[in-house]
Amino acid sequence: MKLRKGLLALLVLILLITTLTAEIKVKTAKDFIADAKAVVKEISVEEAFKIYKSKDSKYIFLDVREANEVEAGHIPNAHWIPRGLLEFKIASLVKNTEDKIIVVYCKSGGRSILAAKTLKEMGYNVLSVSGGFTAWKNKRYPIRRGLPGTTGGGCS
């Protein structure tokens, strides 16, 4: 009986030590982006341009870059909410989530896919532009300088 209790105690101790010393995997930005790509639809810059040219009011272009990036150039008529303020400001931009599709872009696609995942989790219909503003500019699609219609600024 004492031998069983001793073996059981030893087994519990070994399991505890193994659990406590197990290597903890830290998620990287690439991990988060891969997770987001699994649940958010990405569109090419060409598809984004077709949507832009259609002028269909159900689509809202949303730039999630920082102010200095946006001032240097953005998609005309796009709205701007920096990624860090997205959760606080999106409701002031999109009132009816069923009728609108938010086309999210950033510089190259990383921030926009993460922002799109957040918006999707909040209940919005979203698309993320693969390649972002860099791809848009490289295609020589229309751009505008200065800040667009903004909802950037302090937290709610």
Steps between C-alpha positions, in 0.01 A plus 500: 500500500783740592680404180191587291463839671869567450486406132185707451664800669810456283287479185310816594829678572646396162187618317505830686867562423451404135205736469678790666815463293325447166607752239245775455447591133484871442279600206658726242343754268520237225294262717232765554494583129464131408211468747332806348546376143316182598182694580509821292455521124790671326456663162761601246573864432337450159179380665514796739535738205194346329302558819635855523405576138150359550424778752260256668397667826493171690883501498699717739875528446682523832866593543646371830849651461655771716446871427842562344449210258150614406604863442759382248224337295176304529216364289264788411177501704640245746431547867779488755511342841846404632509134596559586864168687519291269283287342772424842648413685178347255252142537624506871413587409140283194435147517637331205328727196499275281282498739204867600490822324406819655634800473266801532731849592386834598650850535355555138393219286642616389847323761711191491280451124536532532879261797504256312275503203738418731790217661302366158404502396866304820574234396246598701192523372141860547390750449222875558530708628208799274442810709435334811643565857392843409365342266244233763421765767438716261294202444268477879460142503623365837621647641820448818697733676742405638842274348762172351375167518682629420844369343810853478638569659837449420868339193652134481596 
